[in-house]
Amino acid sequence: MPGTYIKDNVTIISMRNKRFLYLVALGFLSFGTITGCKKSSPAPDEPITPPVVTTPTGTRDELTKDSIFLYGKELYYWNTSLPTYEVFNPRRFSSNEAELYAMTQYSLDPATGKPYEYVSTSSEPKYSFFDYTAATTGKTGALKADVNGSANDYGFSVQYNNDTDLRVKYVYPNSPAAQQGLTRGCRITSVNGRTDLSWPNAVSFLNNAIFGTNATVTLAFNDISGNPKTAVVSSSLYTVNPILFTNVYTVGAKKVGYIVFNSFTNNASAAINTVFSNFATQGVSELIIDLRYNGGGYVSTATQIINLAAPAGETGNTMFTSYYNNYLQSITTAQRKASVLAHQPLLDDDGKLQPFTTGVNGKYATYADLNYSPTAADNIEKFAKSGALSLNRVYFIVTGSTASASELTINSLKPVMDVKLIGRTTYGKPVGFFPIRIDKVDMYIPEFETKNKLGVGGYYSGLTVDKESAEDLTKAWGDETETLLAYALLYAKNGNFVTTAAKTASLSTTTTVMPSKLSVAELRALDEKLDPKGFKGMVMTPDKKF
């Protein structure tokens, strides 16, 4: 039977009468900063046998590279696809990023024949990343600060309406950009004096100018009415409000609610409850949830929205179940407590260490204190209806930027109510993670999946839509002639998606001729290349208390 113990800052694991040495010394130096995430994927293979290696020596950089691989060898969801330490040879890589990319390209998706983490337009993994902001400051970390309810940036993002038409796609309320008069739909004509902003020539420039570390950006733009303006936007700290717009529309005898929700932040609970309470008070029976740019966030926020939207009769039924690799599922409690998991802390909702209230005084909870069996209560989320809103149907507006916790929300509601998707196929991130602290960086690699109450998950190529259409970046939030919103309102009116020659559908007789759009493939590439550090993930703070 496997046994594990710690010696000289090295975890030694004995399995099947062999001794396996795991380097985790650098992982012991400090605790991680946040908790993990969830999503769905095909079942992992048989439990992993750790690699045989020699006693580690070397530089700090070499030991970090060892730890990256050896943590992955035990915790990565597709761990059985990884070769031995000797074959992989982590110290041969010139950077941590190069090693991580190589490590994530072994496990193949049988549906595509490509690695699960392969992206044709990028040299970075689809899911895995490092978060250096765990130990440093700045606004360039992969795990964006705005997921935690505050941000230190300009507060806006951009998207191409066509290859020469750069538009503001959203602005956070009370952000520096909002204070300078930017709104959704503004056309950017110059950035720091550069007027050639065409796709794809200007992408690298825009990533540096708008999504980099610069303190200011100088813009020339036309507002949504076409009036020319200029602004100097300075990066500064502000509180993120992920609710960008709400409204209630009268569609025949129906009341249809609309909410634009941009990120599953951990500070949004009270505001979400207020919006849904208002929907209930106004008699809303169908709801449009606009997640077109929502790359995810906290699972606790996602489950809050799910429970506000779900039928009351689902209370107590399974919402989704989390699945870890077979190695984590199979080890005993004692083995977990002697494994590398014991060196990764389990934090509370405020990001603080959780001390045990019983047992050994002063002991802090770690990921070794969780049960990784899919039948364990910790890994089964159940519906718990909240609020008075009773819905007959929910529409989700989605694009290739809709990911992770957004997809979890959709996938969890599909089995229990009438759900319609409008827009483009979603990003496809049915896996999740918890942070692995190695020296001064947090590593995020897929460690588990989720499946809904019907056992459905595995949407690696994204969730497909019921009505495919491009969005209209020239329109303000809530404009009934904006293509995607208009399709939802038309379905609420007619019970089907109206097919016309016009690219814009509306409840009124007004139609808008849409400009030439980027192709679906170009939009996919754009989502990967423009603002590449935009957060796509699910962060879960376990409900278990100690």
Coordinates of C-alpha atoms in Angstrom, one line a residue:
M1 CA 0.0 0.0 0.0
P2 CA 1.3 3.4 -0.8
G3 CA 2.9 5.4 2.0
T4 CA 4.0 9.1 2.1
Y5 CA 6.2 11.1 4.3
I6 CA 8.2 14.3 4.3
K7 CA 12.0 14.4 4.6
D8 CA 14.3 17.4 4.1
N9 CA 11.7 19.4 2.2
V10 CA 11.2 16.5 -0.2
T11 CA 8.0 14.4 -0.3
I12 CA 8.9 10.7 -0.6
I13 CA 6.1 8.4 -1.9
S14 CA 6.4 4.7 -1.6
M15 CA 4.1 2.7 -3.9
R16 CA 4.0 -1.0 -4.9
N17 CA 7.2 -1.6 -3.0
K18 CA 9.0 1.1 -4.9
R19 CA 10.2 4.4 -3.7
F20 CA 9.3 7.5 -5.7
L21 CA 10.8 10.9 -4.9
Y22 CA 8.7 14.0 -5.5
L23 CA 10.3 17.4 -5.4
V24 CA 8.0 19.9 -3.8
A25 CA 10.5 22.0 -1.9
L26 CA 9.6 25.2 -3.6
G27 CA 6.0 24.6 -3.2
F28 CA 6.5 24.6 0.6
L29 CA 7.9 28.1 0.7
S30 CA 4.5 29.8 0.7
F31 CA 0.8 29.1 0.6
G32 CA -1.4 29.8 -2.5
T33 CA -3.6 32.9 -2.6
I34 CA -7.0 31.7 -3.8
T35 CA -9.1 28.5 -4.0
G36 CA -9.9 26.3 -7.0
C37 CA -12.3 25.9 -9.9
K38 CA -14.5 23.3 -11.6
K39 CA -15.7 22.0 -15.0
S40 CA -16.4 18.9 -17.1
S41 CA -14.4 16.5 -19.3
P42 CA -14.1 12.8 -20.2
A43 CA -13.2 10.4 -17.5
P44 CA -9.5 10.1 -16.7
D45 CA -7.5 6.9 -17.1
E46 CA -6.2 4.5 -14.4
P47 CA -4.5 5.9 -11.3
I48 CA -1.1 7.3 -11.9
T49 CA 2.2 5.7 -10.7
P50 CA 4.6 8.5 -9.8
P51 CA 7.9 8.8 -11.6
V52 CA 11.2 7.4 -10.4
V53 CA 13.7 10.2 -10.0
T54 CA 16.9 10.9 -8.1
T55 CA 17.4 13.2 -5.1
P56 CA 16.9 16.8 -6.5
T57 CA 19.7 19.2 -6.5
G58 CA 20.2 22.3 -8.6
T59 CA 19.4 26.0 -8.9
R60 CA 16.2 27.6 -7.7
D61 CA 15.1 27.8 -11.4
E62 CA 15.8 24.1 -12.0
L63 CA 13.9 23.1 -8.8
T64 CA 10.9 25.2 -9.9
K65 CA 10.9 23.4 -13.3
D66 CA 11.0 20.1 -11.5
S67 CA 8.1 21.1 -9.2
I68 CA 6.0 22.2 -12.2
F69 CA 6.2 18.8 -13.7
L70 CA 6.0 16.7 -10.6
Y71 CA 2.9 18.5 -9.3
G72 CA 1.3 18.0 -12.7
K73 CA 2.3 14.3 -12.6
E74 CA 0.1 13.9 -9.5
L75 CA -2.6 16.5 -9.8
Y76 CA -3.2 17.2 -13.5
Y77 CA -6.6 15.9 -14.6
W78 CA -5.0 14.0 -17.5
N79 CA -2.0 13.0 -15.5
T80 CA -1.7 9.5 -17.0
S81 CA -0.8 11.1 -20.3
L82 CA 2.4 12.5 -19.0
P83 CA 5.7 10.7 -19.5
T84 CA 8.2 10.0 -16.8
Y85 CA 10.4 12.7 -15.3
E86 CA 13.4 11.3 -17.2
V87 CA 11.6 11.3 -20.5
F88 CA 10.1 14.8 -20.0
N89 CA 13.3 16.3 -18.6
P90 CA 11.7 19.5 -17.2
R91 CA 15.1 21.3 -16.8
R92 CA 15.6 21.4 -20.6
F93 CA 13.1 24.2 -21.0
S94 CA 14.2 27.8 -21.3
S95 CA 11.2 29.1 -19.4
N96 CA 8.4 28.0 -17.1
E97 CA 5.9 28.9 -19.8
A98 CA 7.6 26.7 -22.4
E99 CA 7.6 23.8 -20.0
L100 CA 3.9 24.3 -19.1
Y101 CA 2.9 24.3 -22.8
A102 CA 4.8 21.1 -23.5
M103 CA 3.3 19.4 -20.4
T104 CA -0.2 20.2 -21.6
Q105 CA 0.1 18.9 -25.1
Y106 CA 0.2 15.1 -24.3
S107 CA -3.5 14.3 -23.6
L108 CA -5.5 14.0 -26.8
D109 CA -9.2 14.8 -27.2
P110 CA -10.6 11.8 -29.2
A111 CA -13.3 14.1 -30.7
T112 CA -10.7 16.3 -32.4
G113 CA -7.4 14.2 -32.4
K114 CA -5.8 17.3 -30.9
P115 CA -4.6 17.9 -27.3
Y116 CA -7.3 19.1 -25.0
E117 CA -5.3 22.3 -24.4
Y118 CA -4.3 22.9 -28.0
V119 CA -5.2 26.3 -29.6
S120 CA -4.4 26.6 -33.3
T121 CA -3.8 30.4 -33.0
S122 CA -1.7 30.4 -29.9
S123 CA 1.5 29.0 -28.4
E124 CA -0.1 29.0 -24.9
P125 CA -2.3 26.2 -23.4
K126 CA -6.0 26.7 -23.7
Y127 CA -6.6 26.3 -19.9
S128 CA -3.3 26.2 -17.9
F129 CA -1.4 29.3 -16.9
F130 CA 0.8 30.9 -14.3
D131 CA -0.3 33.8 -12.0
Y132 CA 2.7 35.9 -11.1
T133 CA 0.5 38.5 -9.5
A134 CA 0.2 36.2 -6.5
A135 CA 3.5 37.6 -5.4
T136 CA 3.8 40.9 -7.4
T137 CA 1.6 43.9 -8.2
G138 CA 0.3 45.2 -11.5
K139 CA -2.5 44.6 -13.9
T140 CA -1.0 42.0 -16.3
G141 CA -1.5 38.8 -14.3
A142 CA -3.5 36.0 -15.9
L143 CA -5.8 35.8 -12.9
K144 CA -7.4 39.2 -13.2
A145 CA -8.0 41.3 -10.1
D146 CA -11.5 42.2 -11.2
V147 CA -12.7 38.7 -10.5
N148 CA -12.1 39.5 -6.8
G149 CA -14.2 42.7 -7.1
S150 CA -11.5 45.3 -7.6
A151 CA -9.3 46.2 -10.5
N152 CA -6.4 48.5 -11.2
D153 CA -6.7 49.3 -14.9
Y154 CA -8.6 51.4 -17.4
G155 CA -11.9 49.7 -17.0
F156 CA -12.8 49.0 -20.6
S157 CA -12.2 46.6 -23.4
V158 CA -12.4 46.7 -27.2
Q159 CA -13.4 44.4 -30.1
Y160 CA -13.4 44.6 -33.8
N161 CA -16.8 45.2 -35.5
N162 CA -15.1 44.5 -38.7
D163 CA -11.4 44.5 -39.7
T164 CA -11.1 48.3 -39.7
D165 CA -13.8 49.2 -37.1
L166 CA -12.5 49.0 -33.5
R167 CA -15.2 49.5 -31.0
V168 CA -15.5 49.7 -27.2
K169 CA -17.3 46.5 -26.2
Y170 CA -17.9 47.3 -22.5
V171 CA -17.0 49.8 -19.8
Y172 CA -17.2 49.1 -16.1
P173 CA -19.3 51.6 -14.2
N174 CA -17.3 54.2 -12.3
S175 CA -14.0 53.0 -13.9
P176 CA -11.4 55.5 -15.3
A177 CA -12.8 54.9 -18.8
A178 CA -16.4 55.6 -17.7
Q179 CA -15.3 58.8 -16.0
Q180 CA -13.8 59.9 -19.4
G181 CA -17.0 59.3 -21.2
L182 CA -16.4 56.0 -22.9
T183 CA -19.4 53.8 -23.5
R184 CA -20.1 50.6 -25.3
G185 CA -20.3 51.3 -29.1
C186 CA -17.7 54.1 -29.2
R187 CA -15.5 53.8 -32.3
I188 CA -11.8 54.1 -31.5
T189 CA -10.0 56.1 -34.2
S190 CA -6.6 56.6 -32.6
V191 CA -4.6 55.1 -29.7
N192 CA -1.6 56.9 -28.5
G193 CA -1.4 58.7 -31.8
R194 CA -1.7 55.6 -34.0
T195 CA -4.5 55.7 -36.5
D196 CA -3.9 52.4 -38.2
L197 CA -5.8 50.1 -35.9
S198 CA -6.8 47.4 -38.4
W199 CA -7.1 43.7 -37.7
P200 CA -4.8 41.9 -37.4
N201 CA -1.9 44.4 -37.8
A202 CA -2.7 46.4 -34.7
V203 CA -3.4 43.6 -32.2
S204 CA 0.1 43.5 -30.6
F205 CA 0.1 47.3 -30.3
L206 CA -3.4 47.3 -28.7
N207 CA -2.4 44.6 -26.2
N208 CA 0.5 46.7 -25.1
A209 CA -1.3 50.1 -25.1
I210 CA -4.7 49.0 -23.6
F211 CA -4.1 45.7 -21.8
G212 CA -0.4 46.2 -20.8
T213 CA 1.2 48.0 -17.8
N214 CA 1.1 51.6 -19.1
A215 CA -0.2 54.2 -16.7
T216 CA -2.2 56.1 -19.3
V217 CA -3.6 55.7 -22.8
T218 CA -4.6 58.5 -25.1
L219 CA -7.6 57.9 -27.2
A220 CA -9.5 59.6 -30.1
F221 CA -13.0 58.2 -30.6
N222 CA -16.4 58.9 -31.9
D223 CA -19.1 58.4 -29.3
I224 CA -22.2 56.3 -30.1
S225 CA -23.9 59.2 -31.8
G226 CA -20.8 59.8 -34.0
N227 CA -19.5 62.9 -32.2
P228 CA -15.6 63.1 -32.2
K229 CA -13.9 63.2 -28.8
T230 CA -10.6 62.7 -27.1
A231 CA -9.6 61.3 -23.7
V232 CA -6.6 60.5 -21.7
V233 CA -7.5 57.5 -19.5
S234 CA -5.3 56.8 -16.4
S235 CA -5.1 53.4 -14.8
S236 CA -6.4 53.5 -11.2
L237 CA -8.0 51.3 -8.6
Y238 CA -11.8 51.0 -8.7
T239 CA -14.5 48.6 -7.5
V240 CA -15.8 46.3 -10.2
N241 CA -19.6 46.2 -10.8
P242 CA -20.1 43.2 -13.2
I243 CA -23.8 44.2 -13.8
L244 CA -23.4 46.4 -16.8
F245 CA -27.1 46.9 -17.6
T246 CA -30.6 45.7 -16.6
N247 CA -34.1 46.3 -18.0
V248 CA -37.5 44.8 -18.2
Y249 CA -39.3 44.7 -21.6
T250 CA -43.0 44.3 -22.3
V251 CA -43.4 41.7 -25.0
G252 CA -47.1 41.2 -25.7
A253 CA -48.5 40.1 -22.4
K254 CA -45.1 39.0 -21.1
K255 CA -42.5 40.7 -19.0
V256 CA -39.0 39.8 -20.1
G257 CA -36.0 40.6 -17.9
Y258 CA -32.6 41.4 -19.2
I259 CA -29.2 41.5 -17.4
V260 CA -25.8 42.0 -18.8
F261 CA -23.4 40.2 -16.5
N262 CA -19.8 40.5 -17.3
S263 CA -17.9 38.6 -14.6
F264 CA -18.7 36.2 -11.7
T265 CA -17.0 38.4 -9.2
N266 CA -17.1 37.6 -5.5
N267 CA -18.5 41.0 -4.5
A268 CA -21.7 40.9 -6.6
S269 CA -24.1 38.9 -4.3
A270 CA -26.1 41.7 -2.9
A271 CA -26.5 43.5 -6.3
I272 CA -27.5 40.2 -8.0
N273 CA -30.2 39.6 -5.3
T274 CA -31.5 43.1 -5.8
V275 CA -31.8 42.8 -9.6
F276 CA -33.6 39.4 -9.4
S277 CA -35.9 40.7 -6.7
N278 CA -36.8 43.6 -9.0
F279 CA -37.5 41.1 -11.8
A280 CA -39.8 39.1 -9.6
T281 CA -41.6 42.3 -8.4
Q282 CA -42.3 43.3 -12.0
G283 CA -43.7 39.9 -12.9
V284 CA -40.8 38.7 -15.2
S285 CA -41.6 35.3 -16.6
E286 CA -38.7 35.0 -19.1
L287 CA -35.2 36.1 -18.6
I288 CA -32.3 37.1 -20.9
I289 CA -28.9 36.7 -19.3
D290 CA -26.2 38.3 -21.4
L291 CA -22.9 36.5 -20.9
R292 CA -21.3 37.5 -24.2
Y293 CA -18.0 38.6 -22.7
N294 CA -18.1 36.7 -19.4
G295 CA -15.0 34.5 -19.0
G296 CA -16.0 33.2 -15.6
G297 CA -15.1 33.8 -12.0
Y298 CA -16.4 32.4 -8.7
V299 CA -18.5 29.3 -8.8
S300 CA -20.3 30.5 -5.7
T301 CA -21.6 33.5 -7.7
A302 CA -22.6 31.1 -10.5
T303 CA -24.5 28.9 -8.2
Q304 CA -26.3 32.0 -6.8
I305 CA -27.6 32.9 -10.2
I306 CA -28.5 29.3 -11.0
N307 CA -30.5 29.1 -7.8
L308 CA -32.3 32.4 -8.5
A309 CA -33.3 31.2 -12.0
A310 CA -34.0 27.5 -11.4
P311 CA -37.5 26.1 -10.6
A312 CA -38.3 25.7 -7.0
G313 CA -39.1 22.1 -7.5
E314 CA -35.4 21.3 -8.1
T315 CA -34.4 22.1 -4.5
G316 CA -32.4 19.2 -3.1
N317 CA -31.6 17.7 -6.5
T318 CA -28.1 17.5 -7.9
M319 CA -27.0 20.6 -9.8
F320 CA -23.5 19.3 -10.8
T321 CA -20.9 16.9 -9.6
S322 CA -17.1 17.4 -9.6
Y323 CA -14.7 14.7 -10.8
Y324 CA -10.9 14.5 -10.1
N325 CA -8.4 12.2 -11.7
N326 CA -8.4 8.5 -10.6
Y327 CA -5.3 8.9 -8.5
L328 CA -6.9 11.6 -6.3
Q329 CA -10.1 9.6 -6.1
S330 CA -8.4 6.4 -5.0
I331 CA -6.0 7.5 -2.3
T332 CA -7.1 7.2 1.3
T333 CA -7.5 10.0 3.9
A334 CA -4.1 9.2 5.4
Q335 CA -2.4 9.2 2.0
R336 CA -4.0 12.5 1.1
K337 CA -2.7 14.1 4.4
A338 CA 0.8 12.8 3.6
S339 CA 0.8 14.0 -0.1
V340 CA 1.6 17.2 -1.8
L341 CA -1.9 18.4 -1.2
A342 CA -1.0 19.0 2.4
H343 CA 1.2 21.8 1.3
Q344 CA -1.5 23.7 -0.6
P345 CA -3.8 25.7 1.8
L346 CA -7.6 25.8 1.7
L347 CA -8.7 29.4 2.0
D348 CA -12.1 30.8 3.0
D349 CA -14.2 33.2 1.0
D350 CA -12.1 36.1 2.1
G351 CA -8.9 34.4 0.9
K352 CA -7.7 33.7 4.5
L353 CA -6.3 30.5 6.0
Q354 CA -9.0 28.3 7.6
P355 CA -8.0 27.1 11.1
F356 CA -9.6 24.0 12.5
T357 CA -12.2 24.6 15.1
T358 CA -11.8 21.1 16.4
G359 CA -8.8 18.8 16.8
V360 CA -5.3 20.1 16.9
N361 CA -5.3 23.8 17.8
G362 CA -3.5 26.0 15.4
K363 CA -3.8 23.6 12.4
Y364 CA -4.8 25.1 9.1
A365 CA -6.9 23.3 6.5
T366 CA -5.3 22.2 3.3
Y367 CA -6.5 20.5 0.1
A368 CA -5.5 17.3 1.8
D369 CA -8.5 17.7 4.1
L370 CA -10.9 17.4 1.2
N371 CA -12.4 14.1 -0.1
Y372 CA -11.9 13.8 -3.9
S373 CA -14.4 11.0 -4.5
P374 CA -17.3 12.0 -6.8
T375 CA -19.7 10.5 -4.3
A376 CA -18.4 12.8 -1.5
A377 CA -20.8 15.5 -0.4
D378 CA -18.1 18.1 -1.0
N379 CA -18.2 17.3 -4.7
I380 CA -21.9 17.3 -5.2
E381 CA -23.6 20.7 -5.6
K382 CA -27.3 20.7 -5.0
F383 CA -30.0 23.1 -6.0
A384 CA -31.4 25.4 -3.3
K385 CA -34.0 27.7 -4.9
S386 CA -33.7 31.3 -3.7
G387 CA -35.8 34.4 -4.4
A388 CA -39.4 34.6 -5.7
L389 CA -38.6 34.7 -9.5
S390 CA -40.5 32.0 -11.4
L391 CA -39.3 31.6 -15.0
N392 CA -40.8 29.7 -17.9
R393 CA -37.7 30.2 -20.0
V394 CA -34.1 31.6 -19.9
Y395 CA -32.1 32.9 -22.8
F396 CA -28.3 33.2 -22.7
I397 CA -26.5 35.5 -25.1
V398 CA -23.1 34.0 -25.7
T399 CA -19.9 34.4 -27.9
G400 CA -16.5 32.7 -28.1
S401 CA -15.6 34.8 -25.0
T402 CA -18.2 33.1 -22.9
A403 CA -16.3 30.6 -20.8
S404 CA -15.9 28.5 -17.7
A405 CA -18.3 29.6 -14.9
S406 CA -20.6 31.0 -17.6
E407 CA -20.7 27.6 -19.3
L408 CA -21.2 25.9 -15.9
T409 CA -24.3 28.1 -15.3
I410 CA -25.8 27.2 -18.7
N411 CA -25.0 23.5 -18.5
S412 CA -26.5 23.3 -15.0
L413 CA -29.8 24.9 -16.0
K414 CA -30.3 23.0 -19.3
P415 CA -31.7 19.8 -17.7
V416 CA -34.2 21.6 -15.5
M417 CA -35.8 24.4 -17.6
D418 CA -36.2 25.7 -21.1
V419 CA -32.9 27.2 -22.1
K420 CA -32.1 29.0 -25.4
L421 CA -28.6 30.1 -26.5
I422 CA -28.1 33.0 -29.0
G423 CA -24.9 34.2 -30.6
R424 CA -21.8 32.1 -31.2
T425 CA -20.5 28.8 -29.9
T426 CA -18.9 29.4 -26.5
Y427 CA -15.2 29.0 -25.6
G428 CA -15.3 25.5 -24.3
K429 CA -13.7 25.2 -20.9
P430 CA -15.3 22.3 -19.0
V431 CA -12.4 21.9 -16.6
G432 CA -11.3 23.6 -13.5
F433 CA -8.4 24.1 -11.1
F434 CA -7.2 25.1 -7.7
P435 CA -3.9 27.1 -7.3
I436 CA -0.6 25.3 -6.8
R437 CA 1.9 27.7 -5.2
I438 CA 5.4 27.0 -6.4
D439 CA 8.0 29.5 -5.0
K440 CA 6.6 32.9 -6.1
V441 CA 4.0 31.8 -8.6
D442 CA 0.6 30.2 -8.6
M443 CA 0.2 27.5 -11.2
Y444 CA -3.2 26.7 -12.6
I445 CA -3.7 23.4 -14.4
P446 CA -7.0 21.4 -14.9
E447 CA -7.5 19.2 -12.0
F448 CA -11.2 18.3 -12.2
E449 CA -14.3 18.4 -14.3
T450 CA -18.0 18.9 -13.6
K451 CA -21.1 17.3 -15.1
N452 CA -24.7 18.4 -14.7
K453 CA -27.5 16.3 -13.1
L454 CA -27.8 14.2 -16.3
G455 CA -24.1 13.5 -16.4
V456 CA -23.5 15.9 -19.3
G457 CA -20.3 17.8 -19.7
G458 CA -17.2 17.5 -21.9
Y459 CA -18.0 20.6 -24.0
Y460 CA -14.4 21.2 -25.0
S461 CA -15.3 22.6 -28.4
G462 CA -17.9 24.9 -26.7
L463 CA -21.7 24.9 -26.2
T464 CA -23.5 25.3 -29.5
V465 CA -26.2 27.9 -29.9
D466 CA -29.9 27.6 -30.9
K467 CA -29.6 30.8 -33.0
E468 CA -26.3 31.7 -34.5
S469 CA -25.7 35.4 -35.2
A470 CA -23.0 38.1 -35.0
E471 CA -23.4 40.8 -32.4
D472 CA -23.8 44.5 -33.2
L473 CA -21.0 46.5 -31.5
T474 CA -22.5 49.8 -32.7
K475 CA -25.5 49.5 -30.4
A476 CA -25.7 50.4 -26.7
W477 CA -26.7 47.9 -24.1
G478 CA -30.4 47.3 -24.1
D479 CA -31.1 48.6 -27.6
E480 CA -33.9 46.4 -29.0
T481 CA -32.3 46.5 -32.4
E482 CA -29.0 45.0 -31.2
T483 CA -29.0 41.7 -33.1
L484 CA -28.6 39.2 -30.3
L485 CA -31.0 40.9 -27.8
A486 CA -33.5 41.4 -30.6
Y487 CA -33.5 37.6 -31.4
A488 CA -34.2 36.8 -27.8
L489 CA -37.1 39.3 -27.7
L490 CA -38.5 38.0 -31.0
Y491 CA -38.5 34.4 -29.6
A492 CA -40.3 35.7 -26.5
K493 CA -42.9 37.2 -28.9
N494 CA -43.3 34.5 -31.5
G495 CA -42.0 31.3 -29.9
N496 CA -39.4 30.9 -32.7
F497 CA -36.4 32.7 -34.2
V498 CA -37.5 34.8 -37.1
T499 CA -35.5 34.2 -40.3
T500 CA -35.1 37.3 -42.5
A501 CA -32.6 38.6 -45.0
A502 CA -31.8 41.4 -42.6
K503 CA -29.0 40.8 -40.2
T504 CA -30.8 42.6 -37.4
A505 CA -34.2 41.6 -36.1
S506 CA -36.3 43.8 -33.9
L507 CA -39.6 44.0 -32.2
S508 CA -40.2 47.3 -34.0
T509 CA -40.2 47.8 -37.8
T510 CA -36.7 49.3 -37.6
T511 CA -33.9 47.3 -39.0
T512 CA -30.2 48.1 -39.1
V513 CA -28.0 47.1 -42.0
M514 CA -24.9 45.5 -40.4
P515 CA -21.4 46.2 -41.6
S516 CA -19.2 43.4 -42.9
K517 CA -18.3 41.1 -40.0
L518 CA -15.2 39.1 -39.2
S519 CA -15.6 35.4 -40.0
V520 CA -16.2 32.9 -37.2
A521 CA -12.6 31.7 -37.5
E522 CA -11.3 35.3 -37.3
L523 CA -13.4 35.9 -34.2
R524 CA -12.0 32.8 -32.6
A525 CA -8.5 33.9 -33.3
L526 CA -9.3 37.4 -32.1
D527 CA -10.7 36.1 -28.8
E528 CA -7.3 34.4 -28.2
K529 CA -5.0 37.2 -29.4
L530 CA -6.7 40.5 -28.3
D531 CA -6.5 40.9 -24.5
P532 CA -4.9 37.4 -24.2
K533 CA -4.6 37.6 -20.4
G534 CA -8.3 38.1 -20.0
F535 CA -9.6 35.7 -17.3
K536 CA -11.3 32.5 -18.3
G537 CA -11.8 30.3 -15.4
M538 CA -13.9 29.1 -12.4
V539 CA -12.8 29.9 -8.9
M540 CA -14.3 27.7 -6.2
T541 CA -14.2 28.4 -2.5
P542 CA -15.3 25.1 -0.9
D543 CA -18.3 25.3 1.5
K544 CA -16.7 22.9 3.9
K545 CA -15.8 24.5 7.3
F546 CA -13.2 23.2 9.7

